[in-house]
Structures are given as C-alpha cells and as structure tokens.
Amino acid sequence: MIARRVVGALAALMLVTTACGSDDDSSSSSADDENPAASEPVEESAEADDTASTADGASADSDAEPSEATVVRVGVPLDLSGPAAISNIGLSELSAMELALEEVTASGMLGETTIEMIPIDTKGDKQEAVAGVLKLIEQDDVDAIVGFTLTPSFLAAGPQAVEAGLPVIAVGVAAPGITEVGDNVFRIIPQVSSLYAANDAMIAETLGATSAAYLYTSDSETTVGIHEARLAALEDAGIETKSVQSNTTADTDFRAQLTEIQNSGADIMVISGFPGQFAGQFLQAEEIGLDIPVLSTDGSGRNEVLDQAGSAMQCVIYTASWAAQNETGRNPHFVEAVQTELDDEADLYYAAGYDGMWMFSTALADAGSADPDAIVEALNNITDFEGAFGVYEYDDNREPDISGINLQIQDNEVIPWTPDTQCER
Amino acid sequence: MQQTINGLASGSIYALLGLGVTLIWGVLHVLTFTHAQVLTWGAFGSLIAINRGYPVPVAILVGMAVAAGLSVLIDSTVLEMLRRRGASEYAFVVATIGLAFMLESILRNRTRARVEPYSRDGFPRGPIELLGQNVPKLQLAVLATSLIAMAGLAIWLNHTRAGRGMKAVAYSPETATLLGINPRFIYAVAYTVSGMLAALAGVFVAVSTASVSYSSGDRLLLTAFAVIILGGMGSVPGAVVGGLILGVIEVYATVHVSSKFSEVVAYLVILVVLLVRPSGLFGAKEATRV
C-alpha cells in the first residue's frame, strides 16, 4: 500500500513537471502575440532577400550598413534556470548581450536596422534546447542564433539551426568540435581544452610536480573534454596520474573524492569544473587538510567564488581565455561597462555574451543584410575584431584565434602568473 | 575510516531531512514535496541573520524559525483547506508539488538566481586528527549536532505530553480528540518540528558549500524519500538509520564506482527496498509510528 502511494506520488511529480514544461511553452508562444512580425515570416523573408541583393553591391565596403529599415531577429537560447550553478552563467551571458546590444544601437553602426533579441530558456536541458531552437526557427522566424550556455544543449539543438541555414554564434560553450557541426557555426570562447593542454604541463613542471590527481565534472561535455585533454597533456609530459575522481553538476559534497585524492599522494590536483562548485570544492579540500598546489579551471577568479572560498583558494593557478587584466581590444571598456551598467565585476561569461552580440552586429553591418549566407561570409572575413577577449578573428575552422593567459589567486586577488611568480599558502 | 566519517556526516544531514518528512507522514499521512524548499528557505533565513552580524547559534535559530513558520503557514492554509474538503492523499501530493514550485520561483526571482555566499565565520574550520586520520571539524560538528537533535526528538516524542499527543493523533485523530487533544495543534507542532529539522539540514548544506541558492535543496528531496522508504515510512529510528546508511552507501559508491552513480544508488535503494521489504527496515511490526 505504501509502495503504491509513493509510486503514485512520484508519478504525480513527473506529471506536474511535464505540465510545467508545457506552461513554459505556452508563455513562449504568448511572446509571439506581442510581436506581430512573428506571424509574417514570408514577407520578412522576402524583405531579407531584397536586402541581401542590395548588400552584394555594398560588400566591397566592410563598413557598409544595411540599406533598408528592418528588424533583424536574433534567437538567444540560454540556460536561464535549472541548477543555480548553470543558470548563473546563462543569466550573465544574457545581461552582457543586452549590454552589447545597447552599445551597438547607440553607436548607429547598423543605420536604420535594429536587432531584436528573442531569449529562450533552455533550462540546462537538451530537450528544452531542441524545443526552444525549433520554436525560434519555426515560430519566431529568427535570422540568426547567438547563444547556448552548455555544450550538450548546443550539440543537441545546434544542428537544427544549421539545417535551417542560420548563422550560429555559440557564446558559452568551450568544448572541442563545436564548429564541426556546420559551416555556419562560429564560437566565442575558444576550445579551452587546447588552452589548458598547452599550459598545464609547463605549470606542473614549474611547480616541480611528478604526479597529479584529477577532479572533474562528469555530466558536462565541456568539462569532460577539458579533463581528457589535460590528463593526456600531463601524461605526455611525464606527469603520473595518481587518482581520477569525478562529480556531477548537482553535487555539493566532494569530501569523498577529495579524501581519495589526498590518500593518493599526488603532487598537484587538477580541477576541471564549473565556478558554482569551486567554493565547495576548495573549502572542503581545506577542511580535510588537502594542501597541494591546484590547477583549476577558468572562472575560478569570479567574485562570488572568491567571496565564498576566501583563503581556501590561495595560490590556485588557472588558465583563462578571458581576463580583466587583458588591456587589448574592447576589454578595458567592457570591464568598466559591466561595473557601471550591470553593477557587477566582469568575468568570462559576461565577456562571451558581450562579444557574441558585438560579433554578430559587426558581421551584420559588414554584410549589409540579414541574409544568412552574407552574414556567414562576413563572419569569415572579419579581421582584427576588437572584443572583450582582445583582438581576434576566425581561422579556417571558424575558431577564434584567442590565446590564453595564466592567472593565480593571491590574497583573494587575481594576478597574472609566470614561472617566477611566488605565492605563500 | 575517513570515508565512513564522510558518509556518516552526509547521512546525518539526510537523516535530519528524512525525520522531517517521516514526521509529517506519520502524523498527517502526507508525503510533502515542499520539504526541500523549506530547507532552502531556512538556509536563506540563517544567511540573512549571519549577514546582519548575528552569532552563528542565533542565525541557526533564525533559520529554524523561518522554516518552521513557513511550514506552519503551508499547513494552516493550503493543507488545512484540503483537509476540510476531505481531499484524497494525491490532492495533498499535487498541492505540495505546486507549492514547492511556487516557493522556488519566489526565491529564484528574489535572489535573481544568484548563488549567494554563505559565510563560514563562526563555524568550525580545518581538520582534527582522529585515529591517525584528518577529520574535518565541521563534519564532526554536523554529526554531533544532528545526533543531538535526533536524540532530543526521540526523547520529546516518547517522554513529553506533546510528543505523546502526536503519537495519539498519528494513531487516530478522532480518538485523540476524545482524549482532549487538538489535532490541528498537533499538526502545527509536527510542521514546526519538521521545518526546524529541515532548516538545520539546510544550514549544514549551506555552510558545507559556503553558498546557498534557490536550488540548494532540489537534489535532497529524492534523498529524503529514499531515507524514509529505506528506514520505514513514519518510523523515527528508521529515518535515522536510513539516513546514515544511505550517506555511507553514497560515499562508497562515489569512491569505488563513480559520483555519476551516487543518485542511481538512491533510486536502487528505493527499488530494492520496495521489492524485498516494502515496509522498510523498521516498517510494519517493528515500526514505531509517531
């Protein structure tokens, strides 16, 4: 009897969860009602085609503006709810995209053309991502997709956008293989696995390490890719693997894994995870007396992480694709704008969202129309793009040529790290 | 040994959660899905007190008061209306699921979905050597506090008038009324105690990760159900033993299999117990319904 009640209750939970998903779909649909243009996809397509032909003539001038007053609709699929560790990232990306769009609009670089962002919450869930992107394509009739917080969501939903022929700029994903999904896919955050692989061995050797233990988040394509690349690079450099432990994005207790790492006797610990879990991991490492150098992941220097972890993160080293200390490109302005406009400290995820919208806007201005092929061509041809990640452009594989920077946390501050940097724990 | 202590410390938090759920089940026969949210709201209550400079013990009490108040509010409004209308058990389940979503939405909007730092100042820090092992002081404090709370609950249930009244209402509200016991008062007491235990667990989770967010309690709801099914629904000693066993199983599953499967272990425990012993470890004749 009790079993039947419990099973019934759990079934009810699943039903309600499903019902809530339906509610969200309904609310998304209601957004169309507020936007009459959504019901006129054919006319808008015709307008886009006309504009494209105009742009052909203007394509020789990289500063050409779209010649007709039009609204370019950009779908923005991001994880805005779900586990806080993930939704925090998606919300940062969305805020920064809105900030960038304000700046683009104020600059007048698009002439009469305006960009309308259509955010959709993918909830850290692949099925939600697919449903959301299909809605953006079929109902909202977007001209491009600029978004995606997590690699699994992108890998599930990105192909839908590729098939629809839309330009796609992936803002938050950092795993390998993103641009291989289609010739119209670009990315902002570089393949961080290659950044880490290039830097970890040098850092480990500088620290005099001969062995390493690993803790990585195992339910994310991004962190699994990073972990595998780092492990391979360090083993290639002769660093013995003493222990490999994993956690999931929902975990809050890491003591079991950290105890195993402590018992392994490794010289260094390599953490590949998400910022939302760093504080717990480092504080619990401190609790059990695990006192070995740590090579962490980008995002370790986020303010909230440092606020939470305090001295437990002293001397942690990590390689970042973005850093506030980078004074090239639009970064100094970006750092200040996040502070003044968003009342927060800039970080990787703000930077990714910011550059995503600026990159698309620049391509739109260069293309002179919302025609997908013209925007893809413009993205391929952009040179010396000035963004929050510095000055960069896309290579033949549509990967941004962004070089990383090594950083260290000292006394709750993030400073550049070099082999000569000293740190006292 | 260190991993066993890790498991017992996690398990003691699970036991606190399971106790709250089993108390509500035992007295009201309601499987409450709001418990994870009560935990989170309690943790936020203590966070506000800590941020305002109150000492840790006071902050914990504030958190417990917030969670208790919220629990009683839920019971005296939505659940009381359902009781008056003679609603089925499933109506209570659906109502508490709806309330849980509502409470989470409120917190998510109020906190702008941020992960809030939870200060560890005033809590034990660092390790202490015990039998040649580095054992975190915080875990020992969690374990000790949880065991004291559980012992206190057992004494209260068995040796106080209110505790005995709760047992009487759990057995039969009608009979209890004839004995001069007010069931509505007992329901409120059950929700108060349940909320306080949830808040205590919430504080331990928050201080453990030095953070709290609207989703802090999400994963723990299933764990709480696993605990009471393992221990026997409505059984206080069952919740304690179930929580501790589950904590140790999860830790060893994490270390020797993978943390990817630690939640699977919880599901497996539910399945195996339902198949082999539907009444749980302390269920049926051995159970002591509160």
XYZ file of C-alpha atoms in Angstrom, chain A residues 54-421:
368
model
C 21.456 45.205 -52.068
C 24.243 44.056 -49.798
C 26.015 42.309 -52.645
C 26.760 45.627 -54.155
C 27.906 47.017 -50.851
C 30.001 44.056 -49.766
C 33.210 45.598 -51.002
C 32.870 48.190 -48.242
C 33.358 46.455 -44.917
C 31.679 49.348 -43.115
C 28.545 49.132 -45.244
C 25.264 49.493 -43.390
C 22.117 47.519 -44.086
C 20.372 49.701 -46.586
C 16.749 49.213 -45.503
C 14.974 49.872 -42.274
C 14.351 46.413 -40.928
C 14.266 44.384 -37.760
C 16.767 41.566 -37.548
C 15.611 38.904 -35.146
C 18.228 37.055 -33.165
C 17.322 33.922 -31.228
C 19.112 33.678 -27.902
C 18.862 30.190 -26.386
C 20.496 30.216 -22.942
C 20.208 28.273 -19.696
C 18.384 30.806 -17.538
C 17.003 28.425 -14.925
C 17.746 24.964 -13.602
C 20.668 24.338 -11.236
C 21.921 27.698 -9.966
C 25.500 26.783 -10.883
C 24.459 26.779 -14.551
C 21.672 29.360 -14.658
C 24.039 31.914 -13.154
C 26.202 31.596 -16.246
C 23.276 31.890 -18.647
C 21.942 34.977 -16.880
C 25.378 36.607 -17.047
C 25.575 35.880 -20.769
C 22.121 37.331 -21.366
C 22.866 40.517 -19.387
C 26.053 41.077 -21.340
C 24.314 40.501 -24.671
C 21.724 43.112 -23.728
C 24.524 45.487 -22.732
C 26.293 44.925 -26.050
C 23.070 45.447 -27.980
C 22.520 48.780 -26.224
C 26.017 49.847 -27.234
C 25.556 48.655 -30.813
C 22.280 50.547 -31.090
C 23.792 53.678 -29.573
C 26.753 53.519 -31.973
C 24.477 53.802 -35.017
C 26.621 51.259 -36.878
C 23.529 49.456 -38.179
C 21.866 52.536 -39.622
C 18.114 52.047 -39.775
C 18.358 48.381 -38.915
C 17.572 47.262 -35.402
C 18.286 43.970 -33.720
C 15.595 42.285 -31.677
C 16.821 39.696 -29.210
C 14.473 36.778 -28.521
C 15.800 34.964 -25.436
C 14.584 31.468 -24.677
C 15.310 29.462 -21.546
C 16.875 26.090 -22.346
C 16.944 25.196 -18.626
C 20.188 23.236 -18.793
C 18.318 20.510 -20.624
C 18.966 19.143 -24.104
C 15.312 18.511 -24.896
C 14.387 22.023 -23.807
C 17.191 23.321 -26.015
C 15.934 21.441 -29.064
C 12.339 22.534 -28.466
C 13.455 26.121 -27.869
C 15.571 26.356 -31.005
C 12.827 24.782 -33.134
C 10.430 27.370 -31.782
C 12.887 30.168 -32.605
C 13.235 28.852 -36.161
C 9.653 27.880 -36.923
C 7.566 30.310 -34.895
C 9.780 33.318 -34.253
C 11.399 33.125 -37.683
C 14.748 34.351 -36.406
C 17.534 35.456 -38.740
C 20.373 34.104 -36.607
C 21.131 32.290 -33.377
C 23.510 33.773 -30.829
C 23.519 31.777 -27.621
C 23.988 28.397 -25.918
C 25.367 28.084 -22.424
C 26.268 24.399 -22.342
C 27.853 22.131 -24.912
C 25.269 19.317 -24.596
C 22.474 21.790 -25.313
C 24.365 23.087 -28.309
C 25.177 19.655 -29.680
C 21.512 18.686 -29.403
C 19.940 21.874 -30.743
C 22.691 23.420 -32.856
C 22.113 21.031 -35.800
C 18.522 22.307 -36.077
C 19.822 25.817 -36.644
C 22.497 24.560 -39.019
C 19.879 22.693 -41.045
C 17.789 25.857 -41.215
C 20.815 27.613 -42.695
C 21.029 30.224 -39.950
C 24.286 31.799 -38.834
C 25.081 30.471 -35.360
C 27.431 32.052 -32.851
C 27.919 29.800 -29.830
C 28.749 32.062 -26.900
C 29.212 29.941 -23.796
C 30.416 26.568 -24.981
C 34.053 25.661 -24.637
C 34.282 22.034 -25.770
C 36.015 20.813 -28.927
C 34.026 20.016 -32.056
C 31.544 22.891 -31.831
C 32.252 24.411 -35.213
C 32.329 20.979 -36.849
C 28.548 20.878 -36.523
C 28.187 23.110 -39.578
C 29.902 25.616 -41.835
C 27.665 28.340 -40.472
C 28.711 27.787 -36.835
C 31.136 30.151 -35.103
C 32.112 30.389 -31.478
C 33.341 32.973 -28.987
C 35.059 31.044 -26.179
C 37.951 29.158 -27.734
C 38.472 25.440 -27.290
C 39.702 25.737 -23.750
C 40.904 22.154 -23.693
C 43.687 23.125 -26.063
C 44.492 26.214 -23.964
C 44.848 24.084 -20.839
C 46.758 21.369 -22.642
C 49.244 23.966 -23.836
C 49.774 25.495 -20.391
C 49.267 22.757 -17.774
C 52.477 20.869 -18.454
C 54.585 23.997 -18.173
C 52.868 24.999 -14.921
C 53.204 21.498 -13.444
C 56.888 21.346 -14.295
C 57.443 24.796 -12.800
C 55.820 23.552 -9.591
C 58.144 20.513 -9.612
C 55.252 18.061 -9.833
C 55.798 14.486 -10.971
C 52.278 13.209 -10.296
C 48.735 14.544 -10.480
C 45.233 13.747 -9.272
C 42.159 14.890 -11.151
C 38.668 16.001 -10.132
C 36.287 16.763 -12.963
C 32.597 17.301 -13.597
C 31.455 14.226 -15.441
C 27.999 15.248 -16.683
C 29.140 18.044 -18.965
C 30.640 17.593 -22.408
C 32.712 20.719 -21.812
C 34.389 19.645 -18.596
C 34.836 16.056 -19.746
C 36.617 17.344 -22.869
C 38.776 19.664 -20.801
C 39.634 16.922 -18.320
C 40.602 14.428 -21.018
C 42.784 16.957 -22.809
C 44.534 17.983 -19.583
C 45.118 14.417 -18.453
C 46.548 13.472 -21.853
C 48.775 16.553 -21.975
C 50.155 15.982 -18.497
C 50.745 12.288 -19.096
C 52.533 13.174 -22.328
C 54.717 15.469 -20.232
C 55.568 12.541 -17.933
C 53.271 13.518 -15.046
C 51.993 10.307 -13.463
C 48.240 10.002 -12.859
C 47.607 9.024 -9.241
C 43.836 9.376 -8.992
C 40.885 10.374 -11.178
C 37.718 11.450 -9.363
C 34.521 12.917 -10.722
C 31.450 14.794 -9.544
C 28.208 15.903 -11.149
C 26.869 19.428 -11.511
C 24.281 18.742 -8.799
C 26.830 17.620 -6.180
C 27.521 19.723 -3.113
C 29.642 17.284 -1.130
C 33.057 16.498 -2.582
C 34.756 15.158 0.528
C 34.737 11.550 -0.608
C 36.559 12.409 -3.834
C 38.936 14.827 -2.121
C 39.781 12.245 0.514
C 40.721 9.800 -2.259
C 42.914 12.447 -3.861
C 44.550 13.181 -0.526
C 45.220 9.495 0.043
C 46.695 9.140 -3.462
C 49.715 11.270 -2.516
C 49.640 13.236 -5.792
C 51.838 16.340 -6.066
C 49.152 18.500 -7.678
C 45.384 18.446 -8.105
C 43.812 19.381 -11.452
C 40.183 20.517 -11.257
C 38.004 20.767 -14.359
C 34.603 22.007 -13.278
C 32.154 24.874 -13.035
C 32.511 28.040 -10.959
C 29.344 27.297 -8.991
C 31.085 24.350 -7.345
C 34.604 25.693 -6.860
C 33.971 27.234 -3.443
C 32.601 23.988 -2.046
C 35.456 22.009 -3.525
C 38.229 24.250 -2.220
C 36.678 24.749 1.207
C 36.167 21.042 1.640
C 39.747 20.399 0.473
C 40.906 22.823 3.165
C 38.653 21.088 5.710
C 40.262 17.702 5.203
C 43.761 19.208 5.162
C 44.414 18.641 1.448
C 47.253 21.076 0.905
C 48.754 20.564 -2.564
C 49.018 23.017 -5.475
C 45.874 23.193 -7.587
C 45.477 23.834 -11.302
C 41.886 24.887 -11.689
C 39.612 25.993 -14.492
C 38.587 29.317 -15.963
C 36.010 31.031 -13.773
C 37.971 30.364 -10.574
C 38.547 34.077 -10.152
C 34.855 35.041 -10.242
C 33.997 37.379 -7.425
C 31.362 35.182 -5.859
C 33.752 32.233 -5.882
C 36.446 34.257 -4.129
C 33.872 35.656 -1.696
C 32.719 32.162 -0.810
C 36.035 30.350 -0.722
C 38.269 33.056 0.755
C 41.708 31.828 1.753
C 40.917 28.265 0.669
C 41.754 29.335 -2.897
C 45.106 30.914 -2.063
C 47.711 30.131 -4.761
C 45.286 28.364 -7.101
C 46.522 28.672 -10.693
C 44.355 28.568 -13.791
C 44.475 29.417 -17.463
C 41.841 31.800 -18.718
C 40.692 32.614 -22.198
C 39.461 35.937 -20.821
C 40.923 38.087 -18.043
C 40.185 41.559 -16.738
C 43.927 42.186 -16.868
C 43.904 41.978 -20.672
C 44.082 45.563 -21.932
C 43.676 44.872 -25.627
C 40.614 45.224 -27.826
C 37.404 46.429 -26.230
C 38.207 44.764 -22.909
C 39.001 47.846 -20.761
C 35.728 49.464 -21.856
C 33.850 46.177 -21.329
C 35.176 45.746 -17.782
C 34.115 49.275 -16.895
C 30.722 48.920 -18.600
C 29.867 45.763 -16.658
C 30.788 47.578 -13.466
C 28.772 50.700 -14.221
C 25.837 49.268 -16.178
C 25.399 45.848 -14.572
C 26.783 46.696 -11.138
C 28.975 43.623 -11.184
C 32.526 42.523 -11.885
C 33.207 41.372 -15.434
C 34.000 37.712 -16.000
C 34.338 35.101 -18.728
C 30.622 34.586 -19.199
C 29.785 38.273 -19.392
C 32.616 38.550 -21.923
C 31.271 35.664 -24.002
C 27.777 37.146 -24.199
C 29.145 40.625 -24.878
C 31.414 39.538 -27.710
C 28.719 37.271 -29.149
C 26.354 40.169 -29.724
C 29.092 42.563 -30.864
C 30.465 39.936 -33.250
C 27.046 39.340 -34.794
C 26.357 43.062 -35.064
C 29.696 43.664 -36.742
C 29.007 40.898 -39.241
C 25.527 42.271 -39.858
C 26.936 45.712 -40.529
C 29.599 44.265 -42.820
C 27.107 42.057 -44.656
C 24.637 44.857 -45.116
C 21.700 42.495 -44.734
C 20.249 39.756 -42.602
C 20.775 37.226 -45.361
C 22.277 34.150 -43.638
C 24.909 33.494 -46.301
C 26.019 37.111 -46.300
C 26.380 37.104 -42.502
C 28.331 33.833 -42.544
C 30.639 35.265 -45.204
C 31.064 38.441 -43.174
C 31.908 36.448 -40.053
C 34.522 34.513 -42.012
C 36.014 37.735 -43.341
C 36.143 39.732 -40.113
C 39.700 40.728 -39.280
C 41.078 42.183 -36.063
C 37.732 42.107 -34.286
C 38.029 44.157 -31.119
C 36.156 42.489 -28.320
C 36.323 41.674 -24.639
C 38.632 38.745 -25.425
C 41.054 41.151 -27.095
C 41.738 41.449 -30.797
C 40.992 38.316 -32.749
C 39.416 36.777 -35.833
C 38.237 33.409 -37.051
C 40.553 30.828 -38.575
C 39.632 28.487 -41.419
C 37.723 26.256 -38.995
C 35.743 29.242 -37.648
C 37.619 29.024 -34.344
C 38.623 32.326 -32.696
C 42.401 32.737 -32.503
C 42.342 33.759 -28.834
C 45.418 32.963 -26.765
C 45.065 32.191 -23.077
C 46.543 33.900 -20.042
C 47.799 32.177 -16.888
C 46.471 33.607 -13.637
C 46.874 32.980 -9.931
C 44.747 33.809 -6.916
C 46.693 35.563 -4.192
C 45.040 37.138 -1.153
C 41.651 36.976 -2.903
C 43.005 38.877 -5.904
C 43.612 37.528 -9.389
C 47.079 38.288 -10.749
C 48.934 37.165 -13.884
C 51.050 34.070 -13.222
C 54.505 33.440 -14.638
C 57.086 30.805 -13.674
C 58.717 33.461 -11.480
C 55.555 34.245 -9.506
